[in-house]
Coordinates of C-alpha atoms in Angstrom, one line a residue:
X162 CA 0.1 0.0 -0.1
X163 CA 1.4 3.3 -1.0
X164 CA 0.2 6.4 1.0
X165 CA 0.9 10.1 -0.2
X166 CA 0.2 13.4 1.6
X167 CA 0.5 17.0 -0.1
X168 CA -0.5 20.3 0.9
X169 CA -0.8 21.8 -2.5
X170 CA -1.3 25.4 -1.2
X171 CA -4.2 26.1 -3.9
X172 CA -1.7 25.3 -6.8
X173 CA -2.7 24.0 -10.1
X174 CA -1.4 20.4 -10.6
X175 CA 2.1 19.8 -12.1
X176 CA 2.4 18.2 -15.4
X177 CA 3.9 14.8 -14.1
X178 CA 3.4 12.9 -10.8
X179 CA 4.9 9.7 -11.7
X180 CA 7.9 10.1 -9.4
X181 CA 5.7 11.0 -6.5
X182 CA 3.5 7.8 -7.0
X183 CA 6.8 5.7 -7.5
X184 CA 5.6 4.7 -11.0
X185 CA 8.1 3.3 -13.7
X186 CA 9.8 1.5 -10.9
X187 CA 10.1 -2.0 -9.7
X188 CA 8.0 -1.1 -6.7
X189 CA 4.9 -0.2 -8.8
X190 CA 4.4 -3.9 -10.0
X191 CA 4.0 -4.9 -6.2
X192 CA 1.7 -2.1 -5.0
X193 CA -1.9 -3.2 -4.7
X194 CA -3.4 0.1 -3.5
X195 CA -2.6 3.9 -3.3
X196 CA -4.2 6.5 -0.9
X197 CA -3.7 9.9 -1.8
X198 CA -4.4 12.7 0.6
X199 CA -4.4 16.5 -0.4
X200 CA -4.8 19.7 1.8
X201 CA -5.7 23.1 0.6
X202 CA -6.9 22.3 -2.7
X203 CA -8.3 25.6 -4.4
X204 CA -11.9 25.9 -2.9
X205 CA -12.7 29.2 -3.6
X206 CA -16.6 29.8 -4.6
X207 CA -16.0 30.0 -8.3
X208 CA -13.7 26.9 -8.3
X209 CA -16.0 24.9 -5.9
X210 CA -18.9 25.6 -8.3
X211 CA -16.9 24.3 -11.2
X212 CA -15.6 21.1 -9.3
X213 CA -19.4 20.5 -8.4
X214 CA -20.1 20.2 -12.0
X215 CA -16.8 18.5 -13.2
X216 CA -14.4 16.4 -11.5
X217 CA -11.6 18.5 -9.8
X218 CA -8.3 18.8 -11.8
X219 CA -6.2 17.0 -9.0
X220 CA -8.5 13.9 -9.1
X221 CA -8.5 14.0 -13.0
X222 CA -4.6 14.1 -12.8
X223 CA -4.3 11.2 -10.5
X224 CA -6.7 8.9 -12.4
X225 CA -5.1 9.7 -15.8
X226 CA -1.7 8.9 -14.5
X227 CA -2.8 5.7 -12.8
X228 CA -5.2 4.0 -14.9
X229 CA -2.4 2.8 -17.4
X230 CA -1.1 1.0 -14.5
X231 CA -4.5 -0.8 -13.9
X232 CA -5.3 1.3 -10.8
X233 CA -9.0 2.0 -10.5
X234 CA -10.6 4.7 -8.2
X235 CA -12.2 2.8 -5.4
X236 CA -13.6 5.9 -3.3
X237 CA -13.2 9.5 -2.8
X238 CA -14.3 12.1 -0.5
X239 CA -14.0 15.9 -0.2
X240 CA -14.2 18.5 2.4
X241 CA -13.7 21.8 1.0
X242 CA -9.9 21.7 0.2
X243 CA -9.4 18.5 1.8
X244 CA -9.6 15.5 -0.5
X245 CA -8.9 11.8 0.0
X246 CA -8.5 9.2 -3.2
X247 CA -8.2 5.7 -2.7
X248 CA -7.0 3.6 -5.7
X249 CA -6.7 -0.3 -6.0
X250 CA -5.8 -2.8 -9.1
X251 CA -8.7 -3.7 -10.9
X252 CA -8.6 -7.4 -9.9
X253 CA -8.7 -6.5 -6.2
X254 CA -12.1 -4.9 -6.7
X255 CA -14.2 -7.9 -5.9
X256 CA -12.5 -8.1 -2.5
X257 CA -12.9 -4.8 -1.4
X258 CA -16.4 -4.4 0.6
X259 CA -18.1 -2.3 2.9
X260 CA -16.7 1.0 1.5
X261 CA -18.0 4.0 3.4
X262 CA -16.6 7.7 3.6
X263 CA -17.2 10.3 6.4
X264 CA -15.8 13.9 7.2
X265 CA -15.3 16.2 10.1
X266 CA -15.2 19.9 10.2
X267 CA -12.9 21.7 12.9
X268 CA -12.3 25.0 11.5
X269 CA -14.2 27.8 13.2
X270 CA -15.5 25.7 16.1
X271 CA -16.6 23.0 13.8
X272 CA -18.5 25.0 11.3
X273 CA -15.9 25.6 8.5
X274 CA -14.2 22.8 6.7
X275 CA -10.8 24.4 6.0
X276 CA -9.6 22.2 8.9
X277 CA -10.7 18.7 10.0
X278 CA -10.4 15.2 8.5
X279 CA -11.8 12.9 5.8
X280 CA -11.9 9.2 5.8
X281 CA -12.5 6.3 3.6
X282 CA -12.9 2.8 5.2
X283 CA -13.3 -0.5 3.7
X284 CA -12.8 -4.2 4.0
X285 CA -9.7 -5.6 2.3
X286 CA -9.9 -9.4 1.9
X287 CA -11.9 -9.5 5.1
X288 CA -9.8 -7.0 7.3
X289 CA -11.1 -3.7 8.2
X290 CA -8.6 -0.8 7.0
X291 CA -9.3 2.9 7.4
X292 CA -7.4 5.7 5.7
X293 CA -7.6 9.2 7.5
X294 CA -6.5 12.4 5.9
X295 CA -6.4 15.4 8.4
X296 CA -5.5 19.0 8.2
X297 CA -4.9 20.2 11.6
X298 CA -4.6 23.8 13.2
X299 CA -1.2 25.7 12.2
X300 CA 1.2 27.6 14.3
X301 CA 3.7 26.5 17.0
X302 CA 1.7 27.3 20.1
X303 CA -1.3 25.3 18.8
X304 CA -0.3 21.9 19.8
X305 CA -3.2 21.3 22.4
X306 CA -5.7 22.6 19.7
X307 CA -4.2 20.0 17.4
X308 CA -4.6 17.2 20.1
X309 CA -8.1 18.3 20.6
X310 CA -9.2 18.3 17.0
X311 CA -7.9 14.9 16.4
X312 CA -9.8 13.5 19.4
X313 CA -12.8 15.3 17.8
X314 CA -12.2 13.6 14.7
X315 CA -11.9 10.3 16.1
X316 CA -15.1 10.8 18.3
X317 CA -17.4 12.2 15.5
X318 CA -16.6 9.7 12.9
X319 CA -18.8 6.8 13.0
X320 CA -19.5 4.1 10.2
X321 CA -22.4 1.8 9.9
X322 CA -22.3 -2.0 10.1
X323 CA -21.7 -4.6 12.7
X324 CA -18.0 -4.0 13.0
X325 CA -15.5 -1.2 13.1
X326 CA -17.9 1.6 13.9
X327 CA -15.1 3.9 15.0
X328 CA -11.9 4.8 13.3
X329 CA -9.8 3.1 16.0
X330 CA -12.0 0.0 15.7
X331 CA -10.4 -0.8 12.5
X332 CA -7.8 -3.6 12.2
X333 CA -5.4 -1.1 10.6
X334 CA -5.4 2.7 10.5
X335 CA -3.4 4.9 8.3
X336 CA -3.5 8.6 9.7
X337 CA -1.8 11.1 7.5
X338 CA -2.0 14.8 6.1
X339 CA -0.8 18.2 7.0
X340 CA -0.6 17.4 10.8
X341 CA 1.2 21.0 11.5
X342 CA 3.3 19.7 14.1
X343 CA 6.4 21.9 14.6
X344 CA 9.9 21.8 16.0
X345 CA 10.0 23.2 19.6
X346 CA 12.7 25.2 21.7
X347 CA 15.4 25.3 18.9
X348 CA 15.8 28.5 16.9
X349 CA 15.7 28.9 13.2
X350 CA 19.4 29.1 12.8
X351 CA 20.1 25.9 14.7
X352 CA 17.4 24.1 12.7
X353 CA 18.8 25.3 9.3
X354 CA 22.2 24.4 10.4
X355 CA 20.9 20.7 11.2
X356 CA 19.3 20.3 7.9
X357 CA 22.4 21.7 6.1
X358 CA 24.7 19.3 7.9
X359 CA 22.4 16.5 7.7
X360 CA 22.2 15.8 11.3
X361 CA 18.4 15.6 11.5
X362 CA 18.4 13.5 14.6
X363 CA 19.2 16.3 16.5
X364 CA 15.9 17.6 15.7
X365 CA 13.6 14.6 16.2
X366 CA 13.6 14.8 19.9
X367 CA 12.0 18.5 19.5
X368 CA 9.5 17.4 17.2
X369 CA 6.1 18.1 18.7
X370 CA 4.6 14.7 17.2
X371 CA 7.3 12.7 18.6
X372 CA 6.9 14.2 22.0
X373 CA 3.0 13.8 21.7
X374 CA 2.9 10.2 20.8
X375 CA 4.6 9.2 24.1
X376 CA 2.4 11.6 26.2
X377 CA -0.8 11.8 24.7
X378 CA -3.3 8.9 25.1
X379 CA -5.2 9.5 22.1
X380 CA -2.1 8.7 20.0
X381 CA -1.1 5.5 21.9
X382 CA -0.4 2.8 19.4
X383 CA 0.4 5.2 16.5
X384 CA 3.7 4.3 14.6
X385 CA 5.8 6.1 12.4
X386 CA 9.1 5.5 10.3
X387 CA 12.4 7.6 11.0
X388 CA 12.1 11.1 9.6
X389 CA 15.4 10.8 7.4
X390 CA 14.2 13.6 5.0
X391 CA 14.4 17.4 5.5
X392 CA 11.5 19.1 7.0
X393 CA 8.9 19.6 4.4
X394 CA 7.6 23.2 5.4
X395 CA 7.8 26.0 4.5
X396 CA 9.5 26.7 1.1
X397 CA 9.5 29.6 -1.3
X398 CA 7.0 28.5 -4.0
X399 CA 8.9 27.5 -7.4
X400 CA 12.1 26.6 -5.1
X401 CA 13.8 24.3 -2.7
X402 CA 14.6 27.3 -0.5
X403 CA 13.3 27.7 3.0
X404 CA 11.1 30.6 3.7
X405 CA 12.9 33.8 2.9
X406 CA 9.8 36.3 3.6
X407 CA 9.7 38.7 6.4
X408 CA 8.1 36.1 8.7
X409 CA 11.0 33.6 8.2
X410 CA 8.9 30.5 9.6
X411 CA 11.0 27.8 11.1
X412 CA 11.2 24.6 8.9
X413 CA 9.1 21.8 10.4
X414 CA 8.0 18.2 9.4
X415 CA 4.2 19.2 9.1
X416 CA 3.4 16.5 6.7
X417 CA 3.4 13.1 8.1
X418 CA 2.0 9.3 7.7
X419 CA 1.4 7.2 10.5
X420 CA -0.2 4.0 11.0
X421 CA -1.8 2.0 13.9
X422 CA -2.6 -1.9 14.2
X423 CA -5.6 -2.6 16.4
X424 CA -4.8 -4.2 19.7
X425 CA -5.3 -8.0 20.1
X426 CA -8.8 -8.8 21.2
X427 CA -9.5 -10.5 24.6
X428 CA -10.7 -13.7 22.9
X429 CA -7.5 -15.7 22.0
X430 CA -7.4 -18.9 20.4
X431 CA -5.7 -22.1 21.1
X432 CA -2.5 -21.7 23.2
X433 CA -3.2 -18.2 24.3
X434 CA -2.7 -16.6 20.8
X435 CA -5.0 -15.0 18.3
X436 CA -6.5 -17.3 15.5
X437 CA -4.0 -17.2 12.7
X438 CA -6.7 -15.7 10.4
X439 CA -6.7 -12.4 12.3
X440 CA -2.8 -11.9 12.3
X441 CA -1.7 -8.8 10.7
X442 CA 1.6 -7.2 10.4
X443 CA 2.8 -4.0 8.7
X444 CA 6.3 -3.1 7.7
X445 CA 7.3 0.2 6.1
X446 CA 9.4 -0.1 3.1
X447 CA 9.9 3.7 2.2
X448 CA 9.3 7.0 4.1
X449 CA 10.6 9.9 1.9
X450 CA 9.7 13.5 0.5
X451 CA 9.9 14.8 -2.9
X452 CA 11.7 17.8 -3.3
X453 CA 11.4 17.8 -7.0
X454 CA 7.8 19.3 -6.9
X455 CA 7.8 23.3 -6.0
X456 CA 4.3 24.3 -7.0
X457 CA 3.6 24.5 -3.0
X458 CA 5.1 25.8 -0.1
X459 CA 5.1 22.2 1.1
X460 CA 6.9 19.2 -0.2
X461 CA 4.8 16.0 -0.7
X462 CA 5.6 12.8 1.4
X463 CA 5.2 9.1 0.3
X464 CA 5.4 6.0 2.2
X465 CA 5.1 2.4 1.0
X466 CA 3.8 -0.2 3.3
X467 CA 4.0 -4.1 3.1
X468 CA 0.6 -5.3 4.8
X469 CA 0.5 -9.1 5.5
X470 CA -2.4 -11.0 6.7
X471 CA -4.2 -14.3 5.9
X472 CA -7.0 -13.6 3.3
X473 CA -10.4 -14.3 4.8
X474 CA -12.2 -13.9 1.5
X475 CA -11.0 -15.9 -1.4
X476 CA -14.1 -15.9 -3.9
X477 CA -15.7 -12.8 -5.3
X478 CA -19.4 -12.1 -4.6
X479 CA -20.0 -12.8 -8.4
X480 CA -18.2 -15.0 -10.7
X481 CA -18.5 -13.8 -14.4
X482 CA -18.1 -16.3 -17.3
X483 CA -17.4 -15.0 -20.8
X484 CA -15.7 -16.4 -24.0
X485 CA -12.2 -15.4 -24.5
X486 CA -13.1 -13.4 -27.9
X487 CA -16.1 -11.7 -29.2
X488 CA -16.0 -11.8 -33.1
X489 CA -19.6 -11.6 -33.6
X490 CA -22.5 -9.8 -31.7
X491 CA -24.2 -12.9 -30.9
X492 CA -21.1 -14.0 -28.9
X493 CA -21.8 -11.4 -26.4
X494 CA -23.3 -13.2 -23.7
X495 CA -22.3 -13.0 -20.2
X496 CA -23.2 -15.8 -17.7
X497 CA -22.8 -15.0 -13.8
X498 CA -23.2 -16.8 -10.4
X499 CA -24.0 -15.0 -7.3
X500 CA -22.6 -16.2 -4.0
X501 CA -24.8 -17.1 -1.4
X502 CA -25.7 -14.2 0.9
X503 CA -24.9 -11.8 -1.8
X504 CA -27.4 -8.7 -1.4
X505 CA -28.8 -8.7 -5.3
X506 CA -30.5 -5.5 -6.5
X507 CA -32.6 -5.0 -9.5
X508 CA -30.4 -1.8 -10.2
X509 CA -27.3 -4.0 -10.4
X510 CA -25.6 -3.9 -13.9
X511 CA -22.7 -5.4 -15.6
X512 CA -20.3 -3.0 -17.3
X513 CA -18.0 -3.5 -20.3
X514 CA -14.8 -1.6 -19.6
X515 CA -11.8 -1.0 -21.6
X516 CA -8.5 -2.3 -20.3
X517 CA -7.1 0.9 -18.5
X518 CA -10.5 2.3 -17.2
X519 CA -10.3 5.2 -14.5
X520 CA -13.3 4.1 -12.2
X521 CA -16.3 1.9 -11.9
X522 CA -18.6 4.2 -14.0
X523 CA -16.0 4.8 -16.9
X524 CA -17.7 2.0 -18.8
X525 CA -18.1 1.5 -22.5
X526 CA -21.6 0.1 -22.4
X527 CA -23.5 -1.8 -19.9
X528 CA -26.3 -4.2 -19.5
X529 CA -28.7 -4.5 -16.4
X530 CA -28.3 -7.6 -14.6
X531 CA -32.0 -8.1 -14.4
X532 CA -32.4 -11.8 -15.2
X533 CA -36.1 -12.8 -14.9
X534 CA -35.0 -15.7 -12.8
X535 CA -32.6 -13.8 -10.9
X536 CA -33.8 -14.5 -7.5
X537 CA -34.1 -18.3 -8.3
X538 CA -30.6 -18.4 -9.6
X539 CA -29.3 -16.7 -6.3
X540 CA -31.3 -19.0 -4.1
X541 CA -30.4 -22.3 -6.0
X542 CA -26.8 -21.1 -6.9
X543 CA -27.6 -21.4 -10.8
X544 CA -26.2 -19.4 -13.6
X545 CA -27.9 -16.2 -14.7
X546 CA -27.4 -14.9 -18.3
X547 CA -27.6 -11.5 -19.9
X548 CA -26.5 -10.5 -23.5
X549 CA -25.3 -7.1 -24.7
X550 CA -27.1 -5.8 -27.7
X551 CA -25.2 -5.2 -31.0
X552 CA -25.6 -1.6 -30.9
X553 CA -24.0 -1.2 -27.3
X554 CA -20.8 -3.1 -28.5
X555 CA -17.7 -1.3 -29.3
X556 CA -16.4 -1.5 -32.9
X557 CA -12.9 -2.5 -33.8
X558 CA -10.4 -4.4 -31.8
X559 CA -9.3 -4.0 -28.3
X560 CA -9.0 -5.5 -24.8
X561 CA -11.9 -5.2 -22.5
X562 CA -13.0 -6.4 -19.0
X563 CA -16.5 -7.1 -17.5
X564 CA -17.4 -5.9 -14.1
X565 CA -20.6 -6.5 -12.1
X566 CA -21.5 -3.3 -10.1
X567 CA -23.6 -3.9 -7.2
X568 CA -25.8 -0.8 -6.5
X569 CA -26.2 -1.9 -2.8
X570 CA -22.5 -1.7 -2.0
X571 CA -21.7 0.8 -4.8
X572 CA -18.8 -1.3 -5.8
X573 CA -17.8 -3.8 -8.2
X574 CA -18.6 -7.3 -7.0
X575 CA -16.8 -9.4 -9.7
X576 CA -14.7 -9.0 -12.6
X577 CA -13.1 -10.9 -15.5
X578 CA -9.8 -11.2 -17.0
X579 CA -9.2 -9.2 -19.9
X580 CA -10.7 -10.5 -23.3
X581 CA -10.6 -9.6 -26.8
X582 CA -13.4 -7.9 -28.9
X583 CA -13.0 -8.0 -32.7
X584 CA -16.0 -6.5 -34.3
X585 CA -16.0 -5.0 -37.9
X586 CA -16.3 -1.1 -37.7
X587 CA -19.6 0.6 -38.6
X588 CA -20.0 1.5 -42.4
X589 CA -21.8 4.7 -41.4
X590 CA -19.2 7.0 -42.9
X591 CA -19.2 5.1 -46.2
X592 CA -22.6 6.3 -47.1
X593 CA -22.5 9.7 -48.8
X594 CA -24.7 12.0 -51.0
X595 CA -24.8 11.7 -54.7
X596 CA -22.2 14.1 -55.9
X597 CA -23.8 14.6 -59.2
X598 CA -26.6 16.5 -58.0
X599 CA -26.6 20.2 -57.6
X600 CA -26.6 22.1 -54.1
X601 CA -30.3 23.1 -54.6
X602 CA -31.1 19.3 -54.9
X603 CA -29.3 18.5 -51.7
X604 CA -29.6 21.3 -49.3
X605 CA -32.2 20.6 -47.0
X606 CA -31.9 22.1 -43.6
X607 CA -33.3 20.3 -40.4
X608 CA -33.3 21.1 -36.9
X609 CA -32.8 17.9 -34.9
X610 CA -33.3 18.3 -31.0
X611 CA -31.6 15.6 -29.3
X612 CA -33.6 13.6 -26.7
X613 CA -32.1 13.7 -23.1
X614 CA -30.0 10.9 -22.0
X615 CA -31.5 8.0 -20.0
X616 CA -32.7 9.2 -16.6
X617 CA -32.7 5.9 -15.1
X618 CA -30.5 5.4 -12.1
X619 CA -27.6 4.1 -14.3
X620 CA -24.0 4.8 -13.4
X621 CA -24.0 7.9 -15.7
X622 CA -20.5 8.0 -16.8
X623 CA -18.3 10.7 -15.4
X624 CA -17.0 12.5 -18.4
X625 CA -14.1 14.9 -18.1
X626 CA -16.0 17.8 -19.8
X627 CA -19.7 17.5 -18.9
X628 CA -22.4 19.9 -20.6
X629 CA -23.1 22.9 -18.5
X630 CA -26.2 23.2 -20.2
X631 CA -29.8 22.7 -18.7
X632 CA -31.5 19.5 -19.5
X633 CA -33.7 19.7 -22.6
X634 CA -37.4 20.2 -21.8
X635 CA -40.3 18.9 -23.6
X636 CA -42.0 21.5 -26.0
X637 CA -45.2 21.1 -27.6
X638 CA -45.2 20.6 -31.1
X639 CA -41.6 19.5 -31.4
X640 CA -40.7 15.9 -32.2
X641 CA -37.6 14.9 -30.3
X642 CA -35.3 12.2 -31.7
X643 CA -31.7 11.1 -31.1
X644 CA -29.1 11.9 -33.8
X645 CA -28.0 9.1 -36.0
X646 CA -24.4 9.0 -34.2
X647 CA -26.2 8.7 -30.7
X648 CA -28.4 6.1 -31.8
X649 CA -25.3 4.0 -33.1
X650 CA -23.6 4.0 -29.7
X651 CA -26.5 4.0 -27.2
X652 CA -24.9 3.5 -23.7
X653 CA -28.3 2.3 -22.3
X654 CA -30.1 -1.1 -23.0
X655 CA -33.5 0.5 -22.1
X656 CA -36.1 -0.2 -24.9
X657 CA -36.9 3.4 -25.5
X658 CA -33.5 4.1 -26.9
X659 CA -34.2 1.6 -29.6
X660 CA -37.9 2.7 -30.3
X661 CA -38.8 3.4 -34.0
X662 CA -39.3 7.0 -34.6
X663 CA -41.7 8.9 -36.7
X664 CA -40.7 10.2 -40.1
X665 CA -42.6 13.6 -39.6
X666 CA -39.5 15.7 -38.5
X667 CA -40.1 19.3 -38.6
X668 CA -37.9 21.1 -41.3
X669 CA -36.8 24.7 -40.7
X670 CA -36.8 26.9 -43.8
X671 CA -36.4 30.6 -44.5
X672 CA -39.6 32.1 -45.9
X673 CA -39.3 32.3 -49.6
X674 CA -40.2 36.1 -49.5
X675 CA -37.0 37.0 -47.6
X676 CA -34.8 35.2 -50.3
X677 CA -33.0 36.3 -53.2
X678 CA -32.0 34.4 -56.0
X679 CA -31.1 30.6 -55.0
X680 CA -27.4 30.5 -54.4
X681 CA -26.9 34.0 -53.7
X682 CA -27.0 35.5 -50.1
X683 CA -27.4 39.2 -49.5
X684 CA -25.4 41.2 -46.9
X685 CA -28.8 41.8 -44.9
X686 CA -29.8 37.9 -45.1
X687 CA -26.2 37.0 -43.7
X688 CA -26.5 39.3 -40.9
X689 CA -29.9 37.9 -40.3
X690 CA -28.7 34.4 -40.3
X691 CA -26.1 35.2 -37.7
X692 CA -28.1 37.2 -35.5
X693 CA -29.6 35.5 -32.5
X694 CA -32.8 37.4 -32.6
X695 CA -34.3 36.4 -36.2
X696 CA -37.2 38.6 -37.0
X697 CA -39.4 35.9 -38.3
X698 CA -39.6 32.2 -38.0
X699 CA -41.3 29.7 -40.3
X700 CA -41.3 26.1 -40.6
X701 CA -42.3 23.9 -43.4
X702 CA -44.0 20.5 -43.0
X703 CA -45.1 18.0 -45.5
X704 CA -48.7 17.7 -45.0
X705 CA -50.9 15.5 -47.6
X706 CA -48.5 16.1 -50.3
X707 CA -48.3 19.8 -50.1
X708 CA -46.5 22.4 -48.0
X709 CA -48.0 24.6 -45.2
X710 CA -46.2 27.5 -43.4
X711 CA -46.5 27.9 -39.7
X712 CA -46.8 31.4 -38.3
X713 CA -44.7 33.0 -35.8
X714 CA -47.3 32.6 -33.1
X715 CA -47.5 29.0 -33.1
X716 CA -46.1 26.6 -30.7
X717 CA -43.6 25.3 -33.4
X718 CA -42.5 28.9 -34.1
X719 CA -42.1 29.7 -30.5
X720 CA -39.9 26.6 -30.2
X721 CA -37.1 28.5 -32.1
X722 CA -34.0 27.8 -30.1
X723 CA -33.0 31.4 -30.3
X724 CA -36.3 32.4 -28.6
X725 CA -36.0 29.8 -25.9
X726 CA -32.4 30.8 -25.0
X727 CA -31.5 27.2 -24.7
X728 CA -29.0 27.2 -27.8
X729 CA -26.3 25.6 -25.7
X730 CA -28.6 22.6 -25.1
X731 CA -29.1 21.9 -28.8
X732 CA -27.2 20.2 -31.5
X733 CA -27.8 21.6 -34.7
X734 CA -27.2 19.0 -37.6
X735 CA -27.7 18.5 -41.2
X736 CA -29.5 15.3 -42.1
X737 CA -29.9 14.0 -45.7
X738 CA -33.4 14.7 -47.0
X739 CA -35.4 13.7 -43.9
X740 CA -38.8 14.5 -45.6
X741 CA -37.7 13.6 -49.1
X742 CA -38.2 16.9 -50.6
X743 CA -34.9 17.2 -52.5
X744 CA -36.6 17.7 -55.9
X745 CA -39.6 19.5 -54.7
X746 CA -37.6 22.1 -52.7
X747 CA -35.3 22.6 -55.9
X748 CA -38.4 23.0 -58.2
X749 CA -40.1 25.5 -56.0
X750 CA -36.7 27.5 -55.4
X751 CA -36.1 26.9 -51.9
X752 CA -32.9 28.8 -50.7
X753 CA -30.1 26.4 -49.5
X754 CA -29.6 25.9 -45.7
X755 CA -27.9 28.8 -43.9
X756 CA -25.1 27.9 -41.6
X757 CA -26.8 27.7 -38.3
X758 CA -24.2 26.2 -36.1
X759 CA -20.4 26.5 -35.5
X760 CA -20.4 22.6 -36.2
X761 CA -22.2 22.9 -39.6
X762 CA -20.0 22.8 -42.7
X763 CA -18.7 26.0 -43.7
X764 CA -19.6 25.5 -47.2
X765 CA -23.3 25.2 -46.5
X766 CA -25.3 27.5 -48.6
X767 CA -22.4 29.5 -50.0
X768 CA -21.5 27.3 -53.1
X769 CA -23.6 25.9 -55.9
X770 CA -21.4 22.9 -55.7
X771 CA -21.5 22.3 -52.1
X772 CA -22.8 19.0 -50.7
X773 CA -24.6 18.3 -47.5
X774 CA -22.7 16.0 -45.3

């Protein structure tokens, strides 16, 4: 297990954190889990609003860096500027159970979250482990306040379940963060001399945390490795020089990583010893700072631990069986078997992931694990079966993993080994319009409003750049339909996404009275096309073989996206002859389409030889 703590001082993430995480080294191959605690992440109002809509930049960075090494985000918790992320190798996910998070504010008497602690607790192969990331009060004279705040965090954080309700009830606790303990008595000149002379041991006995571990009952049992690296605070940002400002703060080991093993229970096994399955040992393999990172006035600290115990869980809650390779859509059959005692839910689903996925909801597609005889299969220990639809399968070649996501535990309960999918790519791009026709024959502008995504309690893939637009409302008189691209790559197996659609799709045209000669656009017309307040709005519909115009007062006219103010929520597309009016429009002299969107082809409506996409 690798543990990292870093007070980032509201800075932007650096470009590379591989050395901090000890990646690209032999150690990485043996690491099974990584816990990352951050403090002072930018939490100003505008930044918090953005992070509420999007994943924060620090979390994105660590997911991007760790996913190629098969680390998956297991859980994360944030309290203002304090963030904790826990990653694990994908094949360990089915053995991580009972994942819970908690946070405690201690700033401003418990009303503000700039100080406090956040935690992630989970069962790892049957052993209860808790990761606690804290940011305690600053300044030399606040040692007692740090003690009180830590005691408050231990008291306030409580978890659900029959075992390990409190932090110290866990079999193993990792406590880390910007604990803000300082060096007492010694003046700044001696401290800097000891650092420059590399006689750090002369500073250890004056370190407040070392003193507290032997005197504070609340810290009894916590262990820490030797501080063989220079104090990690306070540096001039962008350098490796200690504070040169007017305050000239004394260097200190504020950023620490400790651990505690739960004391043996009173119930002992045969011969006065604990049963072998309860034995747990921890040894620290590495404890160091990373001076190469200069974006903050703190240096990050990392530790690697070897945790040894007998596994109490040797089988996943859900075993998934799949063919070694999918060459045809009909091979996309998934068989799975649920263990006795598994809490099945009708909202469970099986996700298809690319190798190197970032978190449990970073799926390519999924299918509901709603087998009609699911309960009978669970009771009689039979195999249930589901199948991915052809439209949900990725095209091309690649390695993929299947994972069973349990809605009850909000975690993956079973995974497969990587397998190959080799399906022919779609031929959508090969179908083009007839190049022999003129532009007047082919330009038929249609405004297609995209139907909103499925609102079922599906995982809702966490995209890096999610739309900030409001959800699309239902407007009277408009027929909503997904675009051809969205239909081809539907992420949801729900039937409504595959429902046949009406062919009566509204087509928006300019009024003929406003148009000049076909193929020629006046300056005033170009300005009107680009103006968000178009003066008139008409819609042409096919009705009993003829054409009718809809006045600007009708519901269809009022649904003009420029009038609704919802243009960011719409996608404007050119589709090929949705109403089959190619010849009829050309005969009646309808003007070619105007460019209505930045995504429309630039040549649309400006060249007689232009072709609609």
